[in-house]
Amino acid sequence: MEVTKIENVTRVFKIGNIETQALRGVNLSIENGEFISLVGPSGSGKTTLLQLIGCLDQPTSGQVYINGKDVSRLNRNQRADIRRGTIGFIFQFFALIPTLTAYENVEMPLILTGQGAAERRARVTELLEAVGLSDRAHHRPDQLSGGEQQRVAIARALASKPSLILADEPTANLDTPNGKLVMETMTRLNQETGVTFIFATHDPRVFSYARRVITLRDGLIIENGSHHRSEGVAEKTNPGA
């Protein structure tokens, strides 16, 4: 089953009289349970595509479907409802609330959706254990390493049981050992929960974890194929498929 489908999507940004075409007619289908990397140089369109899938932006033309629903022309509040119930986000700079503990940061999405205290406690405890941070539950972000903060962010993204997790450069601010641990955590949780992960990166060490690598350049998908870590290569298919 498709968790997201992109049909003939363009995205044009206009500043004054200058137009920049970030996406130029992109087509893409992503199934439930995939573990996908969007790669490409700066300005290739990968972050724009991630934002459209995440209902953070709207296409200039074309359709974006999430779980079969066309979200392309929804208003701001409707898109927020889709995000809250369906999509989790992992950010490059962690985006944790600095005054809250790790436990409270993971709990926040559950409070916003109105879950009861006992249910919240069970879910947060489960997630912190899943990312290996049970013993750091009552530490604030400034008391955690960068890798620990990103694992808290992963737990928070999974809190409301979304069908899709989007991560933009999830290891960019981490050293190599912490980046490896974060990617291994995401890989394991994808396998254990069946949640779809899509992450944008320019780091070959990161996209080597993906089971499918989608390469963008100048607003177009130029390569879309399965990726085998053992071989370190991607199999080419039709561009834009």
XYZ file of N, CA, C and O in Angstrom, residues 17 32 36 62 64 70 73 83 94 115 125 141 154 170 186 192 218 238 240:
76
model
N 10.545 39.646 -9.077
C 10.329 39.186 -10.447
C 11.141 37.939 -10.782
O 11.150 37.493 -11.922
N 4.344 1.558 2.115
C 4.463 1.394 3.565
C 5.678 0.541 3.901
O 5.950 -0.473 3.250
N 13.990 4.974 2.856
C 14.388 5.658 1.628
C 15.259 6.862 1.934
O 14.997 7.621 2.879
N 0.380 19.956 -9.650
C 0.495 18.533 -9.381
C -0.169 18.155 -8.073
O -0.703 19.000 -7.351
N -0.113 15.739 -4.364
C 0.597 14.986 -3.329
C -0.451 14.204 -2.540
O -1.401 14.796 -2.016
N -5.576 13.294 -1.174
C -4.915 14.403 -1.858
C -4.787 15.568 -0.878
O -5.781 16.158 -0.452
N -4.098 20.739 -1.861
C -4.788 22.029 -1.754
C -5.454 22.226 -0.386
O -6.342 23.051 -0.245
N -0.436 16.249 9.559
C 0.877 16.068 10.184
C 0.752 15.455 11.568
O 1.491 14.542 11.929
N 17.723 18.938 15.906
C 17.037 18.217 16.990
C 15.678 18.825 17.349
O 14.708 18.110 17.532
N -4.113 12.247 24.802
C -4.020 10.926 25.412
C -3.938 11.036 26.934
O -3.382 11.986 27.474
N 7.708 5.528 28.013
C 8.640 4.556 28.585
C 9.084 3.554 27.529
O 10.277 3.222 27.415
N 17.800 18.626 27.394
C 18.668 18.545 26.211
C 20.098 19.002 26.454
O 21.038 18.404 25.908
N 13.996 11.067 17.663
C 13.430 9.901 16.989
C 12.259 9.336 17.796
O 11.195 9.020 17.252
N 19.548 14.085 9.199
C 19.461 13.698 10.615
C 20.796 13.527 11.319
O 20.843 13.492 12.542
N 17.416 4.171 13.668
C 16.328 4.367 12.702
C 16.073 3.107 11.893
O 14.911 2.725 11.666
N 11.304 -2.942 13.037
C 10.458 -3.431 14.133
C 9.038 -2.897 14.067
O 8.088 -3.586 14.455
N 18.700 19.380 -10.020
C 17.999 20.464 -10.725
C 16.496 20.255 -10.748
O 15.821 20.517 -11.751
N 13.812 3.717 -14.313
C 13.420 4.862 -15.103
C 13.392 6.120 -14.264
O 12.753 6.140 -13.208
N 12.287 9.368 -12.516
C 10.971 9.913 -12.213
C 9.923 8.868 -11.948
O 8.769 9.176 -11.737
